[in-house]
CSV table of C-alpha atoms in Angstrom, one decimal:
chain,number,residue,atom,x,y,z
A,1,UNK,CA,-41.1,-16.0,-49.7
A,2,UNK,CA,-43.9,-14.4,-51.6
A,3,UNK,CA,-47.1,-12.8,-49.5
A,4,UNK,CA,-49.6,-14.7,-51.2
A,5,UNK,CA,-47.9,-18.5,-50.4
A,6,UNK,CA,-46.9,-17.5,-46.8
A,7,UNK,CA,-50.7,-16.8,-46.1
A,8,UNK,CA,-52.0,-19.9,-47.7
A,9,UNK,CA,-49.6,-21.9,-45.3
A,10,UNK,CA,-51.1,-20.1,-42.4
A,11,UNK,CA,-54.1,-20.7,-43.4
A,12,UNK,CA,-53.8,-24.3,-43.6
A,13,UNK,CA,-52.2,-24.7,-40.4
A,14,UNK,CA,-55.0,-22.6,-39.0
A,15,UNK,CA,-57.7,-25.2,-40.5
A,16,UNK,CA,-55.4,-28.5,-39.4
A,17,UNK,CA,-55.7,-26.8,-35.4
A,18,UNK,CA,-59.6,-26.5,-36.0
A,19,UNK,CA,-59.5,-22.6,-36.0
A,20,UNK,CA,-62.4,-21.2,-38.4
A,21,UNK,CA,-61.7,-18.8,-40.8
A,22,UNK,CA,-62.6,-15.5,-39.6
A,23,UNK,CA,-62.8,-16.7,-35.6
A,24,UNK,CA,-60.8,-14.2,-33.5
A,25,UNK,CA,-57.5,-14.8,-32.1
A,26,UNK,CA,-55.3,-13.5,-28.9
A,27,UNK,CA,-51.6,-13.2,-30.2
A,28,UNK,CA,-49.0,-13.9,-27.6
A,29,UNK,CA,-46.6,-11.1,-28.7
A,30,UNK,CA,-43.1,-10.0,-26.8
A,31,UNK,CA,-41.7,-7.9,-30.0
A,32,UNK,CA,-39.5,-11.0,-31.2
A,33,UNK,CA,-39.4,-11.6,-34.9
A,34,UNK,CA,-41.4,-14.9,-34.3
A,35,UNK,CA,-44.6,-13.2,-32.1
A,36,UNK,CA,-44.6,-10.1,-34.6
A,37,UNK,CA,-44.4,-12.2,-37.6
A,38,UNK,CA,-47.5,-13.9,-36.4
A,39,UNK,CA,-49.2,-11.1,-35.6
A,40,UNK,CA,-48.8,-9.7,-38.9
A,41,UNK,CA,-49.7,-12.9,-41.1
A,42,UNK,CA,-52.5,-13.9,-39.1
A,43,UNK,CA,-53.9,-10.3,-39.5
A,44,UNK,CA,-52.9,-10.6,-43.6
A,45,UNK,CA,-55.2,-13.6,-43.4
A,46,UNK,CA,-58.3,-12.5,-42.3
A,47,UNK,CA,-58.4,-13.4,-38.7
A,48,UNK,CA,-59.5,-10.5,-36.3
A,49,UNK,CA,-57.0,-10.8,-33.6
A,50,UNK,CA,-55.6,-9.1,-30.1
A,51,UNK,CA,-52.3,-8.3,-28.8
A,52,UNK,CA,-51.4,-9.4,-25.0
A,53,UNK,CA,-48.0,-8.7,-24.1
A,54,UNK,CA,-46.4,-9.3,-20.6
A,55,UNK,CA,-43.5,-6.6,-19.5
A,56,UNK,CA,-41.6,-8.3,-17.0
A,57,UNK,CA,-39.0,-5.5,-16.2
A,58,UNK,CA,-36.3,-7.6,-16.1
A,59,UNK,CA,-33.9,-5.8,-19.1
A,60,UNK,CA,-34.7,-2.3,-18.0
A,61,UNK,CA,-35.3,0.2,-21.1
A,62,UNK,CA,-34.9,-3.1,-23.2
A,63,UNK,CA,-38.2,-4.0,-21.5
A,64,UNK,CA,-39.9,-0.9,-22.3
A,65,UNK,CA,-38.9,-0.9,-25.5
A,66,UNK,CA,-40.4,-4.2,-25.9
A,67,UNK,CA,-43.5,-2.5,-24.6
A,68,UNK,CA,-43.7,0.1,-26.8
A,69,UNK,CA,-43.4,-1.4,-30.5
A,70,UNK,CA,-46.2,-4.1,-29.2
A,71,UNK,CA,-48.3,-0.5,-28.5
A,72,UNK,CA,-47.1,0.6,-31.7
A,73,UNK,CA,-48.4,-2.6,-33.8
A,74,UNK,CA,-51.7,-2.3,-32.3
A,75,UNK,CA,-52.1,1.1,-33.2
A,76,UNK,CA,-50.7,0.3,-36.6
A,77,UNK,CA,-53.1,-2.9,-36.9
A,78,UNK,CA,-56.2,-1.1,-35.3
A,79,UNK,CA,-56.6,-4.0,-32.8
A,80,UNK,CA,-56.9,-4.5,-29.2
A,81,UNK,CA,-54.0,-4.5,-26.8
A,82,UNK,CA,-53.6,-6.2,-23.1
A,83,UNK,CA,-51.1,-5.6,-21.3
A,84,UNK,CA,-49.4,-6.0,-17.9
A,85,UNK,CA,-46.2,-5.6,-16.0
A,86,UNK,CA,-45.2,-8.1,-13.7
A,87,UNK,CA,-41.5,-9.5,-12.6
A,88,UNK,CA,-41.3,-12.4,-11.7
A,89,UNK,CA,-38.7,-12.7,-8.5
A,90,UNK,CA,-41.4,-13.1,-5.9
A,91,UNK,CA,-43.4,-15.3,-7.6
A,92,UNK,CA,-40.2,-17.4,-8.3
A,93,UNK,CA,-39.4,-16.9,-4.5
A,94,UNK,CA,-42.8,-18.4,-3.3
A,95,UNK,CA,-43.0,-21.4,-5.2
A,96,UNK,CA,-39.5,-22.4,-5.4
A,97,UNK,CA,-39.0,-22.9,-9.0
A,98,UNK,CA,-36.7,-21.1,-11.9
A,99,UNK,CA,-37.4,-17.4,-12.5
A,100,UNK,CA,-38.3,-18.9,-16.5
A,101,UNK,CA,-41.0,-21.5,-15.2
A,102,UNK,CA,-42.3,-18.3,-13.0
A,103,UNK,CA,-42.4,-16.0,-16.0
A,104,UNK,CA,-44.1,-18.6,-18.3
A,105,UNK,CA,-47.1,-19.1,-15.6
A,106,UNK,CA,-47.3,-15.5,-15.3
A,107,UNK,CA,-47.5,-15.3,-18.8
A,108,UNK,CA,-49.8,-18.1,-19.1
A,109,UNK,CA,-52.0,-17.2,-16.5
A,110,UNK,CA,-52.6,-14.0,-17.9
A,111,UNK,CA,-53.8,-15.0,-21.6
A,112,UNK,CA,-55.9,-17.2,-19.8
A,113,UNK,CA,-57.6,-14.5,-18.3
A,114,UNK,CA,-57.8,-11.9,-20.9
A,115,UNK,CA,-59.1,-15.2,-23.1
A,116,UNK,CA,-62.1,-15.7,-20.6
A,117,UNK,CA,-63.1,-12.0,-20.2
A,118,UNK,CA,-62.9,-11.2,-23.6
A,119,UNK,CA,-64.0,-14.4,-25.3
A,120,UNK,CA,-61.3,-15.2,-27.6
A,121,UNK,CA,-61.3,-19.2,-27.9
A,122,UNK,CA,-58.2,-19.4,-29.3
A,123,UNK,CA,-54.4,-17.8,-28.5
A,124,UNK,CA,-51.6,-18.3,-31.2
A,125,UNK,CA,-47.9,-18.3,-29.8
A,126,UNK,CA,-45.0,-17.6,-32.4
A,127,UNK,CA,-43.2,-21.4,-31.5
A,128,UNK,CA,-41.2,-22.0,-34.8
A,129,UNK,CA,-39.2,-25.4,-36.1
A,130,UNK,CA,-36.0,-24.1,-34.3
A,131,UNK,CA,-37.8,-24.1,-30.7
A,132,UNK,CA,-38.9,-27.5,-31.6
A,133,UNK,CA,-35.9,-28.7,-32.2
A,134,UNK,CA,-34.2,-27.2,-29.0
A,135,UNK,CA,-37.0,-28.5,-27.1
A,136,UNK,CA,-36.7,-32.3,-28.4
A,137,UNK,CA,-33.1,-32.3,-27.6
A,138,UNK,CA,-33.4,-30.3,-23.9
A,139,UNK,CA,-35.3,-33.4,-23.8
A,140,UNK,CA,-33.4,-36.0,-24.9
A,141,UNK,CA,-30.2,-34.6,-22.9
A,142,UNK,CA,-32.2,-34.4,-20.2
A,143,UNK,CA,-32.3,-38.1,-20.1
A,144,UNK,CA,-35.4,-38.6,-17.2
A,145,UNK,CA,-38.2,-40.3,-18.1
A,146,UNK,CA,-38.7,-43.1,-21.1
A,147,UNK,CA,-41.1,-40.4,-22.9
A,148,UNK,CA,-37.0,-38.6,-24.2
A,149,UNK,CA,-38.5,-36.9,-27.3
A,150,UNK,CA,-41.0,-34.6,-25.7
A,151,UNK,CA,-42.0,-32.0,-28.2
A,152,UNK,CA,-43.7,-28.5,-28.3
A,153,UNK,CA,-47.5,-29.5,-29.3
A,154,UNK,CA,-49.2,-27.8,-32.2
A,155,UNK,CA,-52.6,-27.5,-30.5
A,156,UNK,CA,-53.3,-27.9,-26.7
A,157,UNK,CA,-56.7,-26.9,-26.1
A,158,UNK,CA,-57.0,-23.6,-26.9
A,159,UNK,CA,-53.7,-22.2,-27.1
A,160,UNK,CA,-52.4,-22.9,-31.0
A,161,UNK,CA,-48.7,-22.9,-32.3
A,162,UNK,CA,-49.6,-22.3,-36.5
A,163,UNK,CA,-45.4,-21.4,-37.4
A,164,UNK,CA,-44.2,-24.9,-35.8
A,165,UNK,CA,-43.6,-25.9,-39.6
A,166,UNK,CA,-41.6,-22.6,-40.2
A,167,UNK,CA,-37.9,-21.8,-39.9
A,168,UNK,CA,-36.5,-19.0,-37.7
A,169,UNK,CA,-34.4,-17.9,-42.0
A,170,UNK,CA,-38.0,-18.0,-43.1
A,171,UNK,CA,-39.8,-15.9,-40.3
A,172,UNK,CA,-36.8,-13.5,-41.2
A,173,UNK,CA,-36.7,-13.5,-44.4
A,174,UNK,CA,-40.8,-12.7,-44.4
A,175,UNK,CA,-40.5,-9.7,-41.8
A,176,UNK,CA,-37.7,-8.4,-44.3
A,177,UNK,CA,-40.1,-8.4,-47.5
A,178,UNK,CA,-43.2,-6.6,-45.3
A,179,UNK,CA,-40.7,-4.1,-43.8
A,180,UNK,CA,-41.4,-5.4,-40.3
A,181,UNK,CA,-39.5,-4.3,-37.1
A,182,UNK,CA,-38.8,-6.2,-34.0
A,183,UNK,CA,-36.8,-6.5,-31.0
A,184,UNK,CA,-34.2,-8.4,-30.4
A,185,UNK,CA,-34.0,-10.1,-26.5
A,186,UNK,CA,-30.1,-9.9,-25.9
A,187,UNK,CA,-30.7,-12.4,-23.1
A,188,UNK,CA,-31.1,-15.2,-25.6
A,189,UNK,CA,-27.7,-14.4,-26.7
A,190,UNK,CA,-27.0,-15.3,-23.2
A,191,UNK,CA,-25.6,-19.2,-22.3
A,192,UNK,CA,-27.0,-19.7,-19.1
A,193,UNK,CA,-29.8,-21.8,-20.0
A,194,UNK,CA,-30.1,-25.0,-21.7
A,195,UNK,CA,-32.2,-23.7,-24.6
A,196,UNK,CA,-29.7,-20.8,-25.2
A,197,UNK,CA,-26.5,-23.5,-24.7
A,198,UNK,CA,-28.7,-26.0,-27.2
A,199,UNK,CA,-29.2,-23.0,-29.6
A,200,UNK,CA,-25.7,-21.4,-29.7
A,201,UNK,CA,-23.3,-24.5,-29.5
A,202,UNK,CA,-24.8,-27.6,-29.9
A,203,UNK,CA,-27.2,-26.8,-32.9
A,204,UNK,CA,-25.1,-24.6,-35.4
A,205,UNK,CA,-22.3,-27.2,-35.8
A,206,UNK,CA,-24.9,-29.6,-36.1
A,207,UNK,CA,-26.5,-28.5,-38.8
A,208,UNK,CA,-23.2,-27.8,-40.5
A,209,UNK,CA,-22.9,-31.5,-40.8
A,210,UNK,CA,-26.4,-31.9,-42.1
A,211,UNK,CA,-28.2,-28.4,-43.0
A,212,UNK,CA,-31.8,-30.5,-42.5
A,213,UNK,CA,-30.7,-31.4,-39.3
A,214,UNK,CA,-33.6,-29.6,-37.8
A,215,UNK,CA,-36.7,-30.9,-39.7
A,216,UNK,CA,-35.2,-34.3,-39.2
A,217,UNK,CA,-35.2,-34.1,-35.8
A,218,UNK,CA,-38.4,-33.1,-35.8
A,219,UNK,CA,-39.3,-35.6,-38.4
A,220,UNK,CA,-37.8,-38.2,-36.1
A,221,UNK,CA,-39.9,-36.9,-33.2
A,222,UNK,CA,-43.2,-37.2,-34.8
A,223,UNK,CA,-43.1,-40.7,-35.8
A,224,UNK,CA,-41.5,-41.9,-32.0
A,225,UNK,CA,-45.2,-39.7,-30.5
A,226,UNK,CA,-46.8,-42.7,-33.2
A,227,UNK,CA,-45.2,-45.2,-31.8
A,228,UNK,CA,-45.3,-44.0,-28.0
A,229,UNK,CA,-49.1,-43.9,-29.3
A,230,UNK,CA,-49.1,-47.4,-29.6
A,231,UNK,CA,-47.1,-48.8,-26.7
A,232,UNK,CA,-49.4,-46.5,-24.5
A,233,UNK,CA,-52.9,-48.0,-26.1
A,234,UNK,CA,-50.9,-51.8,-25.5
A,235,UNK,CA,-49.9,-50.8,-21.8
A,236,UNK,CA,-53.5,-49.5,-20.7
A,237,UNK,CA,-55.0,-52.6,-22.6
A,238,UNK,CA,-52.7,-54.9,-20.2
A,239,UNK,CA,-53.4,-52.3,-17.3
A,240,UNK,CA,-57.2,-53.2,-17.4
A,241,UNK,CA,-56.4,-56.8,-17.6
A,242,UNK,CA,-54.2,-57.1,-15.0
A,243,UNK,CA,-54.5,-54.0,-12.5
A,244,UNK,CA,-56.5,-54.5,-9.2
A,245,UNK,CA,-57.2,-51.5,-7.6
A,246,UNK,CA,-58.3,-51.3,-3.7
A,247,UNK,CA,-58.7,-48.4,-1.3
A,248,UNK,CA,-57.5,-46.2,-4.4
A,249,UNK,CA,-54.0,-48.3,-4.7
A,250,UNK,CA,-53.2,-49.8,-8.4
A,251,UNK,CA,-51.6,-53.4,-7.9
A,252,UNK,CA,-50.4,-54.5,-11.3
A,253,UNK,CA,-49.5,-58.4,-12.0
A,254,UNK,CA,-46.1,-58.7,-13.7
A,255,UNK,CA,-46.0,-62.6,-14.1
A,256,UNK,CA,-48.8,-62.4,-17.0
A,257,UNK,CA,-46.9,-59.7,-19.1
A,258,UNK,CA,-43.9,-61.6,-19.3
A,259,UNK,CA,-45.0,-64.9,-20.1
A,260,UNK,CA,-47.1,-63.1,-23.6
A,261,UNK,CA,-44.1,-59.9,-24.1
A,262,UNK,CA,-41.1,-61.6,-22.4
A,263,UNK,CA,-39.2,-59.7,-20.3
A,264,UNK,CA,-37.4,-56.6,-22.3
A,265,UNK,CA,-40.8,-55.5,-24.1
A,266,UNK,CA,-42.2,-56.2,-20.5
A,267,UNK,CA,-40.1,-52.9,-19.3
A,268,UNK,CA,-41.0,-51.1,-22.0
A,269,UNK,CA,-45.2,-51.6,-21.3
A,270,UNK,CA,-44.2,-51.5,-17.5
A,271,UNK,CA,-43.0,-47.6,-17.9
A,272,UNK,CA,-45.7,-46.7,-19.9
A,273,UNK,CA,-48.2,-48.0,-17.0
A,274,UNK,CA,-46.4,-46.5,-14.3
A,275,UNK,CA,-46.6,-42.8,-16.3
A,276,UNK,CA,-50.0,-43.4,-16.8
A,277,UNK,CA,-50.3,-44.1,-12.9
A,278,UNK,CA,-48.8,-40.7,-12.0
A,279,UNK,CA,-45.0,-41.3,-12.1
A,280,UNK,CA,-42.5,-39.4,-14.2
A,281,UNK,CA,-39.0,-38.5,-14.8
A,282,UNK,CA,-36.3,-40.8,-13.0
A,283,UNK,CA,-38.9,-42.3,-10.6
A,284,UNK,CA,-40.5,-44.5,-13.9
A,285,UNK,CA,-36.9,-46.0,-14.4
A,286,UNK,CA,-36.7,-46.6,-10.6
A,287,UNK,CA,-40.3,-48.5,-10.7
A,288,UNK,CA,-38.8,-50.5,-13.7
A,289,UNK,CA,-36.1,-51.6,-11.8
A,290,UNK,CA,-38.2,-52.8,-8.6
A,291,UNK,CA,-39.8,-55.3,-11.3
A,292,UNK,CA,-36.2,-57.4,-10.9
A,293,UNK,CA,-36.3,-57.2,-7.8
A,294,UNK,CA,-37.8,-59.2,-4.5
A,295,UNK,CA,-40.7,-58.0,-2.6
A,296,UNK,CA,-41.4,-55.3,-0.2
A,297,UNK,CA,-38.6,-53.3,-1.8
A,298,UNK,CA,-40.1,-50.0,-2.7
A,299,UNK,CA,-39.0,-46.7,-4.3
A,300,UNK,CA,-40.2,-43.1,-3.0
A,301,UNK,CA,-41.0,-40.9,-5.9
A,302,UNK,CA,-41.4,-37.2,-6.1
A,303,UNK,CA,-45.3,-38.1,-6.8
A,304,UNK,CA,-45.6,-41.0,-5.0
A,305,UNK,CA,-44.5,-44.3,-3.5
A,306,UNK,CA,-43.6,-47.7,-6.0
A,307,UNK,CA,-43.7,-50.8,-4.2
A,308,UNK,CA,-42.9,-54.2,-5.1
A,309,UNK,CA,-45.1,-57.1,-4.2
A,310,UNK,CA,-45.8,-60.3,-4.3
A,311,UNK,CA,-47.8,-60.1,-7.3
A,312,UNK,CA,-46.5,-57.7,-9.1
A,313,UNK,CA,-45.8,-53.4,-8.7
A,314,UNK,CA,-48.2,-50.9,-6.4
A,315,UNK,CA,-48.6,-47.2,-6.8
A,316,UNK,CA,-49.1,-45.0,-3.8
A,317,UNK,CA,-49.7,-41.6,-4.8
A,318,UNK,CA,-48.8,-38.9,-2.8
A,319,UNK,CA,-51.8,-37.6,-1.4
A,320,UNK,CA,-52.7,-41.1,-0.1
A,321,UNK,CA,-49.1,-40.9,1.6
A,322,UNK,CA,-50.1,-37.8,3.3
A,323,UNK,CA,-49.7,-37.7,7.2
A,324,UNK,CA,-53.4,-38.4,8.5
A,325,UNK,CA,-54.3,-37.2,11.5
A,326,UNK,CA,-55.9,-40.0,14.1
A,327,UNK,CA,-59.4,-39.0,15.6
A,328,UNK,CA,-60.2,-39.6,19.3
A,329,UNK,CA,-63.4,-40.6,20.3
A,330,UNK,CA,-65.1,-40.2,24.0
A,331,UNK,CA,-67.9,-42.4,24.8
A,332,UNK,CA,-70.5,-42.8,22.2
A,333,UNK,CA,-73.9,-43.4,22.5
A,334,UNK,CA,-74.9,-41.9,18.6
A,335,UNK,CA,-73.7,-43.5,15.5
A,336,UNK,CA,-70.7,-42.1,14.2
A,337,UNK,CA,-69.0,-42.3,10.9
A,338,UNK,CA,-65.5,-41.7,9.4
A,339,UNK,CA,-63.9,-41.6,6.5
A,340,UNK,CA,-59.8,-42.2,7.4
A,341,UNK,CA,-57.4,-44.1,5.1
A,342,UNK,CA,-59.7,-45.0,2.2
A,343,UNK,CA,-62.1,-46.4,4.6
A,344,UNK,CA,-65.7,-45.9,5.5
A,345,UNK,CA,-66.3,-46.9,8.6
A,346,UNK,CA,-69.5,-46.4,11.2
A,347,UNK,CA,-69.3,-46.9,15.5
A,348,UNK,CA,-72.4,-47.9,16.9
A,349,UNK,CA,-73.3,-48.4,21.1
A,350,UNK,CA,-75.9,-51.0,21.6
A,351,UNK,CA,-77.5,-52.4,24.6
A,352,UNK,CA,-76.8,-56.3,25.6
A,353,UNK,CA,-78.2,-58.9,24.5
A,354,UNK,CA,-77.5,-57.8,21.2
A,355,UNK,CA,-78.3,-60.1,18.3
A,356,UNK,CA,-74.8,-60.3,16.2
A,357,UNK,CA,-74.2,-61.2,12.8
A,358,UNK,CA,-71.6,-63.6,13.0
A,359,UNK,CA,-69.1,-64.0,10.2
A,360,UNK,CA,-69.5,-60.7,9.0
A,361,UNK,CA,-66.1,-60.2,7.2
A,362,UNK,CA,-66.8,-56.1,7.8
A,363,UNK,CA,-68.3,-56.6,10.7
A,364,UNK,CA,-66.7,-56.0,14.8
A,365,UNK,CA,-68.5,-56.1,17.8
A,366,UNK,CA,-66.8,-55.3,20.7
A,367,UNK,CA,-67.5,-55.2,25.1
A,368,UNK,CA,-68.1,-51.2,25.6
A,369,UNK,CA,-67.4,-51.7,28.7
A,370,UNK,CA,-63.8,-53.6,28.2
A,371,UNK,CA,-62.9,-50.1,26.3
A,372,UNK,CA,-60.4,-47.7,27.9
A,373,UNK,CA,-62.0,-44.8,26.6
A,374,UNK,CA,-61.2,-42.5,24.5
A,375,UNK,CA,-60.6,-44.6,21.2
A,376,UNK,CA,-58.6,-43.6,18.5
A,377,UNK,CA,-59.0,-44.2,15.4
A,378,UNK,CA,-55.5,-43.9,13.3
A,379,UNK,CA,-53.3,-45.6,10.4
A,380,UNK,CA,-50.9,-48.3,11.6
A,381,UNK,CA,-47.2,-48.1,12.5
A,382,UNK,CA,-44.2,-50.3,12.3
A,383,UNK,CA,-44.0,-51.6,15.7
A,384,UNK,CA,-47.8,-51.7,16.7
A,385,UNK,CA,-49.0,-55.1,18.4
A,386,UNK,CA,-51.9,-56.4,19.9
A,387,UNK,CA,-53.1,-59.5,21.5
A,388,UNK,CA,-55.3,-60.6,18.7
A,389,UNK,CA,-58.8,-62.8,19.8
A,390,UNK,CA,-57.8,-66.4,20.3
A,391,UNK,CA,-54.4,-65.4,21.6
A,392,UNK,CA,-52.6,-64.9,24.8
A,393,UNK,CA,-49.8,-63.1,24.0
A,394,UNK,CA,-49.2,-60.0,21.4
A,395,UNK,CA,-48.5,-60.0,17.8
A,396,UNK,CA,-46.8,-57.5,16.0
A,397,UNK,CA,-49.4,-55.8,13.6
A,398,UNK,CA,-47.1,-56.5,10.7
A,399,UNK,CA,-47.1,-60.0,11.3
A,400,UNK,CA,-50.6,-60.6,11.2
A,401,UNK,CA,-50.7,-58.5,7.7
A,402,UNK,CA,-48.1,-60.9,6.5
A,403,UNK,CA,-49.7,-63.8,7.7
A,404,UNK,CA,-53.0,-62.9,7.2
A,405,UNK,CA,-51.7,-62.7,3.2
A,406,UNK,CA,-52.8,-59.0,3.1
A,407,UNK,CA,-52.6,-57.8,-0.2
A,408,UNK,CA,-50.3,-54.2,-0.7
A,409,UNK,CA,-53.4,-52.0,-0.6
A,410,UNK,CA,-55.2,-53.9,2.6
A,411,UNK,CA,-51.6,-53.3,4.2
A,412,UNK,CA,-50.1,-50.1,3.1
A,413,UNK,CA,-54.4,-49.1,4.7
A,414,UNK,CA,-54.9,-50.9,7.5
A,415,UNK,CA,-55.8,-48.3,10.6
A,416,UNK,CA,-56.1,-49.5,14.0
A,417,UNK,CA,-58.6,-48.4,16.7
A,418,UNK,CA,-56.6,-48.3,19.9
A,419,UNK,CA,-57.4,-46.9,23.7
A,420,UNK,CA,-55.5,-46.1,26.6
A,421,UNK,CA,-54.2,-49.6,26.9
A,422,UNK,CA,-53.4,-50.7,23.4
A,423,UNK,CA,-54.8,-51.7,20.2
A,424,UNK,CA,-58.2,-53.3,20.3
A,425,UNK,CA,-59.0,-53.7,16.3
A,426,UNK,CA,-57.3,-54.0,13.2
A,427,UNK,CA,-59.3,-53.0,9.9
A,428,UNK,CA,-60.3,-56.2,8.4
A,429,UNK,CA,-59.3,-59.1,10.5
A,430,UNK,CA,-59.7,-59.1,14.3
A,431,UNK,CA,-60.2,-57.5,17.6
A,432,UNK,CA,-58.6,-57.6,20.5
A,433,UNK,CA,-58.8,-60.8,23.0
A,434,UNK,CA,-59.7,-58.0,26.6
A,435,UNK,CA,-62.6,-56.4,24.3
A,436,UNK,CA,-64.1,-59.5,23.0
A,437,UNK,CA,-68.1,-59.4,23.9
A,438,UNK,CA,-69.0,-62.2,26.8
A,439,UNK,CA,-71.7,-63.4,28.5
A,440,UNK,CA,-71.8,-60.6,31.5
A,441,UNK,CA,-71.4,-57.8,28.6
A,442,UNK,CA,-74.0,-55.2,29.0
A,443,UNK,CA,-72.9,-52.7,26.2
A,444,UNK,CA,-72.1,-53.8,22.5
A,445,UNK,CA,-69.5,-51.7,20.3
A,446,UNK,CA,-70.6,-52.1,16.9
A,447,UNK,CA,-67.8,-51.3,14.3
A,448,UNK,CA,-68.5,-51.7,10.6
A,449,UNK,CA,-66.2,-51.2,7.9
């Protein structure tokens, strides 16, 4: 391929990311023919750019080989060069994930840096067509979420991908005519990783069968992200329609998506919302599922909890099913507030005769006196009762939820004040009968919620 066209091409992908001409631009270079092709071209077109190269010293002299023709092109070029060295084992070891995913936030972590002390708004990466491709189909074999054909993007926020049009033959074929060196990683050669499986045996006889296997699956790609597009501006449309959220819990209504997309195209919206809630991989397909089936089934996610309700499906992220711990209260003569479970929720001591606000839906007085101090304050358990007001013998607190029609967020919520006797409240429906303010009361309790 001739100089002159190679460069336009850069060019334009540069203007269709939003780069101007002449802005300055961190390279992402390991010594590969893809990073030192980019390098090179982005130089030949005008762009000032810098070199940052990771050596994680994982290949031994391979490594510092790597290194060293990095050095060399900066030299060559006349342009900056950051470097680090860093292997990646312990940071692999401390957060439990693949030696590859530790390498990339190294990697990552580390343009990012170098982007913000030396005020480069943009960082190219040499992603070409043949990445792409492996990429769409790790993700379509991967098979774990509805979104299958997840792609490498061309632009994500600052960090720019310009040879995603360009074939690895190409990228060759263009270091060959400048008399460009590289490095070749023997470790992609290597079949231990999906990529490297997708890239040696699945894609070669593939493309045998259809040489523009590649583009086409990239083709293909594209116009699925339009049409994900869509479905996902249909599914947030129904989500405002028909999502209630209380105490930070989305409830979604399933009965009025069926009746206008019938069932099947149902699903399809129905995965899309749960994503957009926070759940991913096999837990969406899991969440679809629960739709069929009857209520108070639920499914426990890796980001959260999906519960089927009356109405419809509940999200519960994780941090709102984080272990809270309950807070103990001595005698109180001070107003105290609390924040606990999503609610807000003050303790006031007053002096009988209190005037009282009856049929205050937030509001609990209670016979200070009646209390086995200290009160705590904590979430509700499966197996809790109490003797509710009006009663005589105790109620399991699940029951009253159920009767009381409490919706999945009210009830997944609910907290409990309870002292050395038992429970004496329940968030948002009734106290105790023992603590219920009489005649002789000389103290008043005031909880509001």
């Amino acid at each position: 391929m001739k100089e002159s066209v190679w460069i336009g091409r850069i060019r334009e992908q540069m203007q269709q990311h939003g780069v101007p001409e002449g802005a300055r631009v961190l390279v992402a270079m390991s010594g590969g023919p893809d990073s030192v092709w980019l390098g090179w071209s982005l130089r030949q077109a005008g762009y000032p750019i810098g070199l940052a190269h990771v050596n994680y010293k994982l290949r031994g002299a391979d490594s510092e080989a790597d290194a060293a023709l990095v050095e060399a092109y900066a030299r060559t070029w006349e342009v900056p060069l950051y470097q680090i060295q860093e292997d990646p084992h312990d940071l692999a070891a401390r957060l439990q994930t693949s030696l590859q995913a530790a390498a990339r936030k190294i990697r990552y972590d580390f343009v990012a840096r170098i982007m913000e002390t030396e005020g480069y708004a943009w960082c190219a990466t040499g992603h070409q067509a043949g990445d792409q491709a492996e990429t769409i189909l790790m993700s379509l074999l991967r098979g774990n979420s509805p979104r299958v054909l997840r792609s490498i993007p061309a632009r994500r926020a600052g960090f720019i991908r310009p040879l995603l049009p360009f074939s690895r033959a190409e990228i060759i074929t263009g270091l060959t005519e400048a008399g460009l060196t590289w490095r070749q990683d023997q470790s992609n050669e290597q079949t231990d990783y999906l990529r490297n499986q997708i890239r040696h045996t699945v894609l070669p006889p593939s493309l045998k069968i259809n040489p523009d296997g590649v583009q086409q699956l990239i083709n293909r790609s594209e116009w699925y992200t339009r049409q994900h597009t869509l479905i996902r501006q249909l599914a947030l449309e129904e989500a405002k329609a028909h999502v209630v959220t209380a105490f930070g819990i989305p409830e979604l209504a399933l009965e009025p998506l069926i009746q206008r997309w019938g069932h099947s195209s149902m699903q399809v919206i129905l995965a899309e919302i749960l994503t957009h809630w926070g759940a991913h991989g096999h837990d969406v397909w899991a969440g679809v599922d629960l739709a069929d089936r009857e209520p108070g089934r639920y499914h426990e996610g890796t980001t959260g909890r999906i519960l089927r309700t009356r109405a419809g499906l509940a999200w519960i992220s994780a941090a709102l099913l984080a272990p809270e711990p309950p807070v103990s209260l001595d005698r109180i003569t001070a107003p105290q507030t609390l924040h606990i479970s999503g609610h807000t929720m003050t303790l006031t001591w007053y002096q009988a005769p209190t005037p009282m606000r009856l049929g205050g839906s937030h509001l609990y007085y209670m016979d200070y006196d009646a209390i086995q101090w200290p009160l705590t304050i904590r979430r509700w358990e499966p197996g809790d009762r109490m003797i509710p007001f009006g009663m005589r013998t105790s109620k399991k607190i699940s029951d009253i939820l159920t009767d009381q029609k409490a919706g999945a967020a009210a009830k997944f919520c609910a907290i409990v004040a309870e002292d050395q006797a038992g429970i004496v409240w329940l968030s948002g429906f009734r106290i105790a009968a023992r603590v219920q303010v009489q005649p002789a009361t000389r103290q008043v309790l005031l909880l509001s919620i």
